[in-house]
CSV table of C-alpha atoms and ligand atoms in Angstrom, one decimal:
chain,number,residue,atom,x,y,z
Z,1,MET,CA,135.2,102.9,86.2
Z,2,ASP,CA,133.8,102.5,88.5
Z,3,PHE,CA,130.3,105.2,90.0
Z,4,SER,CA,130.0,103.3,92.8
Z,5,LEU,CA,130.0,105.3,97.0
Z,6,SER,CA,132.0,104.3,99.0
Z,7,PRO,CA,129.8,103.2,102.2
Z,8,ARG,CA,130.7,106.2,103.6
Z,9,ALA,CA,129.2,108.6,101.0
Z,10,ALA,CA,126.8,106.3,100.4
Z,11,ASP,CA,125.4,107.5,104.3
Z,12,LEU,CA,126.1,111.4,103.6
Z,13,GLN,CA,124.3,111.4,100.8
Z,14,ALA,CA,120.7,109.6,102.4
Z,15,ARG,CA,121.8,112.3,105.8
Z,16,VAL,CA,121.9,115.3,103.5
Z,17,ARG,CA,118.8,114.4,101.8
Z,18,ALA,CA,117.4,113.9,104.8
Z,19,PHE,CA,118.2,116.9,106.2
Z,20,VAL,CA,117.4,118.9,103.1
Z,21,ALA,CA,113.8,117.8,102.6
Z,22,ASP,CA,112.7,117.6,106.9
Z,23,GLU,CA,114.8,120.7,107.5
Z,24,ILE,CA,115.3,123.1,104.8
Z,25,GLU,CA,112.7,122.7,101.8
Z,26,PRO,CA,110.2,123.0,104.5
Z,27,VAL,CA,111.4,126.2,105.4
Z,28,GLU,CA,112.4,127.8,102.0
Z,29,ALA,CA,108.8,129.8,100.6
Z,30,ALA,CA,109.3,132.1,104.2
Z,31,ALA,CA,113.1,132.4,103.3
Z,32,HIS,CA,112.6,133.7,100.1
Z,33,GLN,CA,108.8,135.5,101.5
Z,34,ARG,CA,111.1,137.5,104.3
Z,35,ILE,CA,113.5,138.5,101.2
Z,36,THR,CA,111.3,139.9,99.2
Z,37,ARG,CA,109.5,141.8,102.1
Z,38,LEU,CA,112.4,143.2,103.3
Z,39,ARG,CA,113.7,144.4,99.5
Z,40,GLU,CA,110.2,145.7,99.0
Z,41,SER,CA,110.1,147.5,102.4
Z,42,GLY,CA,113.8,148.9,102.1
Z,43,GLY,CA,114.3,146.8,104.3
Z,44,ASP,CA,118.1,145.0,105.2
Z,45,HIS,CA,118.1,142.0,102.4
Z,46,TRP,CA,121.4,140.9,102.6
Z,47,THR,CA,121.8,139.6,106.2
Z,48,PRO,CA,121.5,136.2,106.3
Z,49,ASP,CA,118.1,134.9,107.2
Z,50,PRO,CA,119.0,133.1,111.3
Z,51,VAL,CA,117.4,129.8,110.4
Z,52,ILE,CA,120.2,130.1,108.0
Z,53,ALA,CA,122.4,130.2,111.2
Z,54,LYS,CA,121.0,127.4,112.3
Z,55,LEU,CA,120.2,125.1,110.4
Z,56,GLN,CA,124.4,125.6,109.9
Z,57,ALA,CA,124.4,124.5,113.5
Z,58,LYS,CA,122.6,121.4,113.0
Z,59,ALA,CA,123.9,120.2,110.0
Z,60,ARG,CA,127.4,121.1,112.0
Z,61,ALA,CA,126.6,118.8,115.4
Z,62,GLN,CA,126.0,116.1,112.5
Z,63,GLY,CA,128.7,116.1,110.8
Z,64,LEU,CA,127.3,117.1,108.1
Z,65,TRP,CA,130.0,120.2,106.6
Z,66,ASN,CA,132.5,121.0,104.7
Z,67,LEU,CA,131.3,117.7,102.5
Z,68,PHE,CA,133.0,119.4,99.5
Z,69,LEU,CA,136.8,119.5,101.0
Z,70,PRO,CA,138.2,116.8,98.7
Z,71,ALA,CA,140.3,113.4,99.2
Z,72,THR,CA,143.8,114.9,99.3
Z,73,HIS,CA,143.0,117.3,102.1
Z,74,ALA,CA,142.0,113.9,104.4
Z,75,GLY,CA,143.1,114.6,108.2
Z,76,ARG,CA,144.4,118.1,108.2
Z,77,TYR,CA,141.8,119.9,110.1
Z,78,PRO,CA,140.2,118.8,113.5
Z,79,ALA,CA,136.6,116.5,113.5
Z,80,ASP,CA,134.9,119.4,113.4
Z,81,PHE,CA,135.7,121.2,110.6
Z,82,GLY,CA,134.6,118.9,108.0
Z,83,THR,CA,132.8,116.0,106.5
Z,84,ASP,CA,132.9,113.1,109.8
Z,85,GLY,CA,136.2,113.6,111.3
Z,86,GLY,CA,138.3,116.3,108.3
Z,87,GLU,CA,137.9,113.4,105.7
Z,88,GLY,CA,137.5,114.6,102.4
Z,89,LEU,CA,135.3,112.8,99.6
Z,90,SER,CA,135.8,111.8,96.0
Z,91,ASN,CA,135.0,113.5,93.7
Z,92,VAL,CA,132.4,110.4,91.9
Z,93,ASP,CA,130.8,110.2,95.8
Z,94,TYR,CA,130.9,114.0,96.6
Z,95,ALA,CA,128.7,114.0,93.1
Z,96,SER,CA,125.8,112.4,94.8
Z,97,VAL,CA,126.2,114.7,98.3
Z,98,ALA,CA,125.9,118.1,95.9
Z,99,GLU,CA,122.9,116.4,94.1
Z,100,ALA,CA,120.9,116.7,96.9
Z,101,MET,CA,122.5,119.9,98.1
Z,102,GLY,CA,121.0,121.1,95.0
Z,103,ARG,CA,117.6,120.9,95.3
Z,104,SER,CA,117.6,123.9,97.1
Z,105,PHE,CA,118.8,127.4,96.6
Z,106,LEU,CA,119.7,127.1,101.2
Z,107,ALA,CA,121.0,123.9,101.4
Z,108,PRO,CA,125.1,124.5,100.1
Z,109,LEU,CA,124.5,127.6,102.1
Z,110,VAL,CA,124.0,124.9,105.0
Z,111,PHE,CA,126.3,122.6,105.0
Z,112,ASN,CA,129.2,125.8,104.0
Z,113,SER,CA,129.2,123.8,100.8
Z,114,ASN,CA,128.4,126.9,98.6
Z,115,ALA,CA,130.2,128.6,96.0
Z,116,PRO,CA,132.6,130.5,95.7
Z,117,ASP,CA,133.4,130.1,99.1
Z,118,THR,CA,134.6,126.7,98.4
Z,119,GLY,CA,136.4,127.3,95.7
Z,120,ASN,CA,138.0,130.6,97.4
Z,121,MET,CA,138.9,127.6,100.4
Z,122,GLU,CA,140.3,125.3,98.2
Z,123,VAL,CA,142.8,127.4,97.0
Z,124,LEU,CA,143.7,128.3,100.7
Z,125,LEU,CA,143.7,124.4,101.9
Z,126,LYS,CA,145.4,124.4,98.2
Z,127,TYR,CA,148.0,127.5,97.7
Z,128,GLY,CA,147.5,129.4,101.3
Z,129,THR,CA,150.5,129.7,103.5
Z,130,ASP,CA,150.2,129.0,107.3
Z,131,GLU,CA,149.4,132.6,108.3
Z,132,GLN,CA,146.9,132.6,105.6
Z,133,LYS,CA,145.6,129.8,106.5
Z,134,GLU,CA,145.3,130.9,110.0
Z,135,GLN,CA,143.9,134.3,109.2
Z,136,TRP,CA,141.5,132.9,106.1
Z,137,LEU,CA,140.5,129.4,106.5
Z,138,GLU,CA,139.6,128.3,109.2
Z,139,PRO,CA,137.0,131.4,110.3
Z,140,LEU,CA,135.6,130.3,106.1
Z,141,LEU,CA,135.7,126.9,107.5
Z,142,ARG,CA,133.8,127.5,110.0
Z,143,ALA,CA,131.5,130.0,108.6
Z,144,GLU,CA,132.3,132.9,110.6
Z,145,ILE,CA,133.1,134.7,107.4
Z,146,ARG,CA,132.0,134.6,103.8
Z,147,SER,CA,134.4,135.8,100.7
Z,148,ALA,CA,134.4,136.4,96.9
Z,149,PHE,CA,136.3,135.9,93.8
Z,150,CYS,CA,137.0,139.0,91.6
Z,151,MET,CA,138.9,137.9,88.3
Z,152,THR,CA,136.1,140.0,86.4
Z,153,GLU,CA,135.8,143.1,85.0
Z,154,PRO,CA,133.7,145.1,82.9
Z,155,ALA,CA,135.8,146.7,81.1
Z,156,VAL,CA,137.2,143.5,79.2
Z,157,ALA,CA,136.2,140.1,77.6
Z,158,SER,CA,136.7,138.0,80.9
Z,159,SER,CA,136.0,134.7,79.0
Z,160,ASP,CA,139.8,134.7,78.2
Z,161,ALA,CA,141.1,135.7,81.6
Z,162,THR,CA,144.1,136.8,80.2
Z,163,ASN,CA,142.6,140.0,78.8
Z,164,MET,CA,142.7,141.0,83.0
Z,165,ALA,CA,143.6,145.0,82.7
Z,166,ALA,CA,142.8,145.1,86.8
Z,167,THR,CA,147.0,145.9,88.6
Z,168,ALA,CA,148.5,144.0,91.8
Z,169,ARG,CA,151.6,146.0,91.2
Z,170,VAL,CA,154.4,145.1,94.0
Z,171,GLU,CA,156.3,147.8,95.8
Z,172,GLY,CA,158.6,146.5,98.1
Z,173,ASP,CA,157.1,144.8,100.5
Z,174,GLU,CA,153.1,146.0,99.5
Z,175,VAL,CA,150.8,145.4,96.9
Z,176,VAL,CA,149.9,147.8,95.1
Z,177,ILE,CA,145.5,147.2,93.5
Z,178,ASN,CA,143.3,149.1,90.9
Z,179,GLY,CA,140.5,148.7,89.0
Z,180,ARG,CA,137.0,147.6,88.9
Z,181,LYS,CA,135.9,144.0,89.0
Z,182,TRP,CA,132.2,143.0,88.6
Z,183,TRP,CA,129.9,139.8,89.0
Z,184,SER,CA,131.5,139.2,92.5
Z,185,THR,CA,129.6,137.1,94.2
Z,186,GLY,CA,129.5,136.8,97.4
Z,187,VAL,CA,129.9,140.3,98.6
Z,188,GLY,CA,126.4,141.7,99.6
Z,189,ASN,CA,126.4,139.2,102.8
Z,190,PRO,CA,127.8,142.0,104.9
Z,191,ASP,CA,129.9,138.3,106.3
Z,192,CYS,CA,131.8,138.6,103.4
Z,193,LYS,CA,135.5,139.6,104.5
Z,194,VAL,CA,137.3,139.0,102.1
Z,195,PHE,CA,138.0,138.6,98.2
Z,196,VAL,CA,141.2,136.8,95.9
Z,197,PHE,CA,141.7,139.2,93.8
Z,198,MET,CA,143.2,138.4,89.7
Z,199,GLY,CA,145.4,141.4,88.8
Z,200,LEU,CA,148.1,142.3,86.0
Z,201,SER,CA,151.5,142.3,87.8
Z,202,ASP,CA,153.8,142.1,85.3
Z,203,PRO,CA,152.1,143.1,81.7
Z,204,ASP,CA,156.1,142.6,80.3
Z,205,ALA,CA,155.3,138.5,81.5
Z,206,ASP,CA,154.1,135.8,78.8
Z,207,ARG,CA,151.0,135.4,78.8
Z,208,HIS,CA,150.3,132.8,81.4
Z,209,SER,CA,152.4,134.3,84.5
Z,210,ARG,CA,151.6,138.1,83.9
Z,211,HIS,CA,148.5,138.2,86.6
Z,212,THR,CA,148.8,138.0,90.1
Z,213,MET,CA,145.9,136.2,93.0
Z,214,VAL,CA,145.9,138.5,96.3
Z,215,LEU,CA,144.2,138.3,99.6
Z,216,VAL,CA,142.1,141.8,98.9
Z,217,PRO,CA,140.4,142.6,103.2
Z,218,ARG,CA,137.4,144.1,102.4
Z,219,ASP,CA,137.8,146.0,104.4
Z,220,ALA,CA,140.7,147.8,103.3
Z,221,LYS,CA,140.9,151.5,102.4
Z,222,GLY,CA,140.5,152.1,99.0
Z,223,VAL,CA,138.1,149.0,98.3
Z,224,ARG,CA,134.1,149.8,97.3
Z,225,VAL,CA,131.2,148.1,96.6
Z,226,GLU,CA,129.6,150.2,93.7
Z,227,ARG,CA,126.2,148.2,93.3
Z,228,MET,CA,124.8,144.8,93.5
Z,229,LEU,CA,123.6,143.6,90.0
Z,230,THR,CA,120.7,141.7,89.6
Z,231,THR,CA,120.2,138.5,87.4
Z,232,MET,CA,116.9,138.4,85.3
Z,233,GLY,CA,115.1,140.9,88.5
Z,234,TYR,CA,116.9,138.3,91.4
Z,235,TYR,CA,119.6,139.6,93.6
Z,236,ASP,CA,120.7,135.8,95.0
Z,237,GLU,CA,120.1,137.2,98.4
Z,238,PRO,CA,122.4,136.5,100.9
Z,239,LEU,CA,125.4,136.3,98.3
Z,240,GLY,CA,124.4,138.0,95.7
Z,241,HIS,CA,126.6,139.5,92.6
Z,242,GLY,CA,129.0,142.8,93.2
Z,243,GLU,CA,130.4,145.6,91.0
Z,244,VAL,CA,133.9,146.4,93.2
Z,245,SER,CA,136.4,149.6,93.0
Z,246,PHE,CA,140.0,149.4,93.7
Z,247,ASP,CA,141.4,152.9,94.5
Z,248,ASP,CA,145.0,152.9,95.1
Z,249,VAL,CA,144.1,149.5,98.1
Z,250,ARG,CA,147.4,148.3,99.7
Z,251,VAL,CA,148.4,145.5,101.1
Z,252,PRO,CA,150.4,143.5,102.6
Z,253,LEU,CA,153.5,141.6,100.3
Z,254,SER,CA,152.4,138.7,102.8
Z,255,HIS,CA,149.0,138.3,101.2
Z,256,VAL,CA,150.2,136.8,97.9
Z,257,LEU,CA,148.6,133.5,96.7
Z,258,LEU,CA,151.7,131.6,96.0
Z,259,GLY,CA,153.6,134.5,94.6
Z,260,PRO,CA,153.4,136.8,92.2
Z,261,GLY,CA,152.4,136.4,88.6
Z,262,ARG,CA,150.8,132.7,89.5
Z,263,ALA,CA,147.7,133.5,88.9
Z,264,PHE,CA,146.7,130.7,86.4
Z,265,GLU,CA,148.3,128.2,88.3
Z,266,ILE,CA,145.8,128.6,91.2
Z,267,ALA,CA,143.1,129.1,88.6
Z,268,GLN,CA,143.7,125.2,87.4
Z,269,GLY,CA,143.2,124.2,90.7
Z,270,ARG,CA,140.1,126.3,90.9
Z,271,LEU,CA,138.1,125.7,88.4
Z,272,GLY,CA,137.9,121.9,87.6
Z,273,PRO,CA,136.0,120.8,91.3
Z,274,GLY,CA,134.2,123.3,91.0
Z,275,ARG,CA,133.2,123.4,87.8
Z,276,VAL,CA,131.8,119.6,89.1
Z,277,HIS,CA,130.2,121.0,92.0
Z,278,HIS,CA,128.0,123.6,90.3
Z,279,CYS,CA,127.1,120.8,87.6
Z,280,MET,CA,126.4,118.1,90.3
Z,281,ARG,CA,124.3,120.8,92.2
Z,282,ALA,CA,122.1,121.1,89.0
Z,283,ILE,CA,121.4,117.5,87.8
Z,284,GLY,CA,119.8,118.0,91.9
Z,285,LEU,CA,118.2,120.6,90.7
Z,286,ALA,CA,116.2,119.5,87.2
Z,287,GLU,CA,115.4,116.8,90.1
Z,288,ARG,CA,113.4,118.7,91.9
Z,289,ALA,CA,112.0,120.7,88.6
Z,290,LEU,CA,110.6,117.1,87.3
Z,291,GLU,CA,108.8,115.9,90.7
Z,292,LEU,CA,107.5,119.2,91.3
Z,293,ALA,CA,106.5,118.6,87.3
Z,294,VAL,CA,105.2,115.3,87.8
Z,295,ALA,CA,103.1,116.4,91.0
Z,296,ARG,CA,101.3,119.1,89.8
Z,297,ALA,CA,100.4,116.8,86.1
Z,298,THR,CA,98.9,114.4,88.8
Z,299,SER,CA,96.9,116.4,90.7
Z,300,ARG,CA,95.6,119.0,88.0
Z,301,THR,CA,92.3,118.6,85.6
Z,302,ALA,CA,91.8,120.1,82.5
Z,303,PHE,CA,89.8,118.8,79.4
Z,304,GLY,CA,88.9,115.9,82.2
Z,305,LYS,CA,92.4,114.7,81.9
Z,306,PRO,CA,94.7,115.1,84.4
Z,307,LEU,CA,97.5,117.2,82.5
Z,308,ALA,CA,99.8,114.6,82.4
Z,309,ASN,CA,97.7,112.7,80.8
Z,310,LEU,CA,97.7,115.6,77.5
Z,311,GLY,CA,99.3,116.2,74.6
Z,312,GLY,CA,102.3,114.8,74.6
Z,313,ASN,CA,103.0,115.3,78.1
Z,314,ARG,CA,103.8,111.9,79.4
Z,315,GLU,CA,106.6,112.3,76.7
Z,316,ARG,CA,108.0,115.3,78.0
Z,317,ILE,CA,108.2,113.7,81.5
Z,318,ALA,CA,109.7,110.7,80.3
Z,319,ASP,CA,112.4,113.4,77.9
Z,320,ALA,CA,112.9,114.8,81.4
Z,321,ARG,CA,113.9,111.4,82.9
Z,322,ILE,CA,116.2,110.4,80.5
Z,323,ALA,CA,118.0,114.1,79.5
Z,324,ILE,CA,119.2,114.1,83.8
Z,325,ASN,CA,119.9,110.5,84.2
Z,326,ARG,CA,122.0,111.4,80.6
Z,327,SER,CA,123.4,114.2,82.5
Z,328,ARG,CA,124.2,112.3,85.4
Z,329,LEU,CA,126.8,109.5,84.2
Z,330,LEU,CA,128.4,112.2,82.4
Z,331,VAL,CA,129.1,113.8,85.4
Z,332,LEU,CA,130.2,111.3,87.0
Z,333,HIS,CA,132.4,110.0,84.1
Z,334,ALA,CA,134.0,113.9,84.8
Z,335,ALA,CA,133.9,113.2,87.9
Z,336,TRP,CA,135.2,109.2,88.2
Z,337,LEU,CA,138.4,111.2,85.6
Z,338,LEU,CA,139.3,113.8,88.2
Z,339,ASP,CA,139.5,111.0,90.9
Z,340,GLN,CA,142.4,109.8,88.4
Z,341,GLY,CA,144.1,112.7,88.5
Z,342,MET,CA,144.5,116.1,85.9
Z,343,SER,CA,144.6,114.8,82.6
Z,344,ALA,CA,143.6,116.3,78.9
Z,345,GLU,CA,141.0,113.6,78.9
Z,346,ALA,CA,139.5,115.3,82.7
Z,347,TYR,CA,140.0,118.3,81.0
Z,348,SER,CA,137.4,117.5,78.5
Z,349,ALA,CA,135.3,115.9,80.3
Z,350,VAL,CA,134.9,119.4,83.0
Z,351,SER,CA,133.7,121.6,80.0
Z,352,GLU,CA,131.4,118.6,78.0
Z,353,ILE,CA,128.9,118.4,81.5
Z,354,LYS,CA,130.0,122.4,81.7
Z,355,VAL,CA,127.7,123.4,78.5
Z,356,GLU,CA,125.4,119.9,78.2
Z,357,VAL,CA,124.8,120.3,82.4
Z,358,PRO,CA,122.8,123.6,82.6
Z,359,SER,CA,121.2,123.3,79.8
Z,360,MET,CA,119.4,120.2,80.2
Z,361,ALA,CA,118.7,121.4,83.9
Z,362,LEU,CA,117.1,124.8,81.8
Z,363,ASP,CA,115.2,122.2,78.7
Z,364,VAL,CA,113.9,120.2,82.4
Z,365,ILE,CA,113.1,123.3,84.7
Z,366,ASP,CA,111.3,125.1,81.5
Z,367,MET,CA,109.1,122.3,80.7
Z,368,ALA,CA,107.7,122.5,84.9
Z,369,ILE,CA,107.7,125.4,84.3
Z,370,GLN,CA,105.3,124.4,81.3
Z,371,LEU,CA,102.9,122.5,83.0
Z,372,HIS,CA,102.4,124.6,85.6
Z,373,GLY,CA,101.2,126.9,83.6
Z,374,GLY,CA,101.2,130.9,84.8
Z,375,ALA,CA,102.0,129.6,88.4
Z,376,GLY,CA,105.0,128.1,87.1
Z,377,MET,CA,106.0,132.2,86.3
Z,378,SER,CA,105.8,133.1,89.3
Z,379,ASP,CA,107.2,133.1,93.2
Z,380,ASP,CA,105.1,130.6,94.3
Z,381,PHE,CA,107.3,127.3,92.7
Z,382,PRO,CA,111.0,127.6,92.5
Z,383,LEU,CA,111.2,126.7,89.0
Z,384,ALA,CA,111.5,130.7,88.2
Z,385,ALA,CA,114.4,131.0,90.0
Z,386,ALA,CA,115.7,128.2,89.4
Z,387,TRP,CA,115.6,128.8,86.1
Z,388,VAL,CA,117.6,131.7,86.1
Z,389,GLY,CA,119.8,130.2,88.3
Z,390,ALA,CA,120.7,127.4,85.7
Z,391,ARG,CA,121.4,130.1,82.9
Z,392,THR,CA,124.0,131.8,84.8
Z,393,LEU,CA,125.8,128.4,85.0
Z,394,ARG,CA,126.0,129.1,81.1
Z,395,LEU,CA,128.6,132.0,81.4
Z,396,ALA,CA,129.8,132.0,85.5
Z,397,ASP,CA,133.2,129.7,85.4
Z,398,GLY,CA,133.0,130.2,81.6
Z,399,PRO,CA,130.1,130.5,78.7
Z,400,ASP,CA,129.7,127.4,76.4
Z,401,GLU,CA,131.2,128.3,74.0
Z,402,VAL,CA,134.8,128.7,75.7
Z,403,HIS,CA,134.2,125.1,76.5
Z,404,ARG,CA,133.8,124.0,73.6
Z,405,ASN,CA,136.6,125.6,72.2
Z,406,VAL,CA,138.1,123.3,74.9
Z,407,ILE,CA,136.9,120.1,74.0
Z,408,ALA,CA,137.2,120.8,70.3
Z,409,LYS,CA,141.1,122.1,70.8
Z,410,ILE,CA,141.7,118.5,73.1
Z,411,GLU,CA,140.0,116.0,70.2
Z,412,ILE,CA,141.4,117.6,67.3
Z,413,GLY,CA,145.2,117.9,69.6
Z,414,LYS,CA,144.5,113.3,69.5
Z,415,HIS,CA,144.5,113.7,65.4
Z,416,THR,CA,147.0,116.1,64.7
Z,417,ALA,CA,149.9,115.1,67.1
K,501,FAD,C1,125.9,134.9,88.0
K,501,FAD,C2,127.4,135.7,87.3
K,501,FAD,C3,128.0,135.4,89.1
K,501,FAD,C4,129.3,135.2,88.5
K,501,FAD,N1,130.3,134.9,89.8
K,501,FAD,C5,131.8,135.5,89.2
K,501,FAD,C6,132.2,135.4,90.5
K,501,FAD,O1,132.4,135.4,91.6
K,501,FAD,N2,133.4,136.3,90.2
K,501,FAD,C7,133.7,136.4,89.1
K,501,FAD,O2,135.5,136.3,88.4
K,501,FAD,N3,133.4,136.1,87.6
K,501,FAD,C8,131.6,135.5,87.9
K,501,FAD,N4,131.0,135.4,87.2
K,501,FAD,C9,131.2,135.9,85.8
K,501,FAD,C10,132.1,135.2,84.2
K,501,FAD,O3,132.5,134.1,84.7
K,501,FAD,C11,132.1,136.1,83.1
K,501,FAD,O4,130.3,136.4,83.1
K,501,FAD,C12,132.4,135.3,82.0
K,501,FAD,O5,133.2,134.4,82.0
K,501,FAD,C13,131.7,136.4,80.3
K,501,FAD,O6,132.4,136.8,81.2
K,501,FAD,P1,131.5,138.7,80.2
K,501,FAD,O7,131.0,137.8,80.9
K,501,FAD,O8,132.8,140.0,80.0
K,501,FAD,O9,131.9,138.1,79.1
K,501,FAD,P2,132.3,138.3,77.5
K,501,FAD,O10,134.2,137.6,78.0
K,501,FAD,O11,132.2,139.2,76.9
K,501,FAD,O12,132.4,137.3,76.1
K,501,FAD,C14,130.7,136.9,75.4
K,501,FAD,C15,130.3,136.1,74.4
K,501,FAD,O13,131.7,136.1,73.5
K,501,FAD,C16,131.2,134.8,73.3
K,501,FAD,N5,132.9,134.4,73.3
K,501,FAD,C17,132.9,134.7,74.6
K,501,FAD,N6,134.7,134.2,74.7
K,501,FAD,C18,134.4,133.1,72.9
K,501,FAD,C19,134.7,132.0,71.9
K,501,FAD,N7,136.4,131.9,72.2
K,501,FAD,N8,134.2,131.1,71.0
K,501,FAD,C20,132.9,132.0,70.8
K,501,FAD,N9,132.1,133.1,71.7
K,501,FAD,C21,132.9,132.8,72.9
K,501,FAD,C22,130.4,134.3,74.5
K,501,FAD,O14,128.6,134.1,74.1
K,501,FAD,C23,130.3,135.2,75.6
K,501,FAD,O15,129.3,134.8,75.5
K,501,FAD,C24,129.6,135.5,87.4
K,501,FAD,C25,128.5,135.7,86.1
K,501,FAD,C26,127.4,135.6,86.5
K,501,FAD,C27,125.8,135.9,85.1
């Protein structure tokens, strides 16, 4: 097992770290305050802050662009489309780069490496036709448009993807789409122009062949964003999470991805690396929380001592360091297994980190909030929003319980085979 970074990844990691520290973290608070001010005054709080486009141009000019692109897609696109000449990174190499991005809520957007666009771009790279790539992938790779992934539905338990009841029925040379989706991340952004929609196309087929994924332009007749949802009070601008209705929406058959009934094949391909990315970023978030905790605990005094030297605070700081390092090793292990190719061990490892890392990040952020006292609960520090973001990860891309079930199934299978 080799977790060492290639020279190229080490260079990229150093440059991303420096960019986040020098260019992004200094403007983060102002960007957050601007969104809050616009929201509270009834203004447009969805159009992305102009600072994002400026930073994107700078990052792209430095080759810090589309860093998520997988190694298997090396060289398919011209240099300015992706990582330093269009070549992708291995999962192990990307882990450290994504960790550096995870420190800031703005950073993944700045490097065009944010969910759900990364997952959607990977789907288009892997399964898209030339026409689909030209229409949707290329503008996504240039960050001219954004996308959403519409699977989860309010009416059915969506942990079980075979439950999806919204329909995508093939009628001649068209697909007719009906139903309601929610928690569609990204639809708040006015630049979000295309949805990857998963719908029931053949209820009589085998459980894993009933559903189809289809590209739905946001401006198609019958598509309506009903409302934007909050996560514990946060709208998560500029992406947001929407509830979207589809009422007799018609798109050409050429908008189907891979083929009718093949949604599960795509879902498998999409969610492996995507889950690792979330976990890699969550390590960065936990590192930032620990850094803030230490800064606060060593600069503020109570009962005649720095907070760090009171009660069990030194132990709490030490435990956070141990927890982060342990989680990072698990993430690297999963990334390394993915780099060896898909296997039961890799599936299990991806689910292991999906259970472990968000909870670790929650604990570390909670400790940091506690050390900040009342300030930790306010938006004067990024900790409250970070906690909500990490809490979300215990549900998004599958709740913990579903992942534990995957791990247990593989584990039990080893002994009963
Ligand atoms: C902020 C946010 C962003 C999201 N973004 C997207 C997105 O972009 N696109 C999208 O399609 N979806 C998105 N989701 C939806 C997310 O993937 C679903 O919420 C999740 O898959 C769970 O589905 P559900 O909400 O229907 O919960 P349910 O399926 O109703 O499950 C509820 C609970 O039941 C329990 N449970 C379920 N299965 C099991 C089991 N096998 N064993 C034990 N207990 C179990 C768990 O405690 C689970 O949390 C997002 C969610 C959030 C919160």
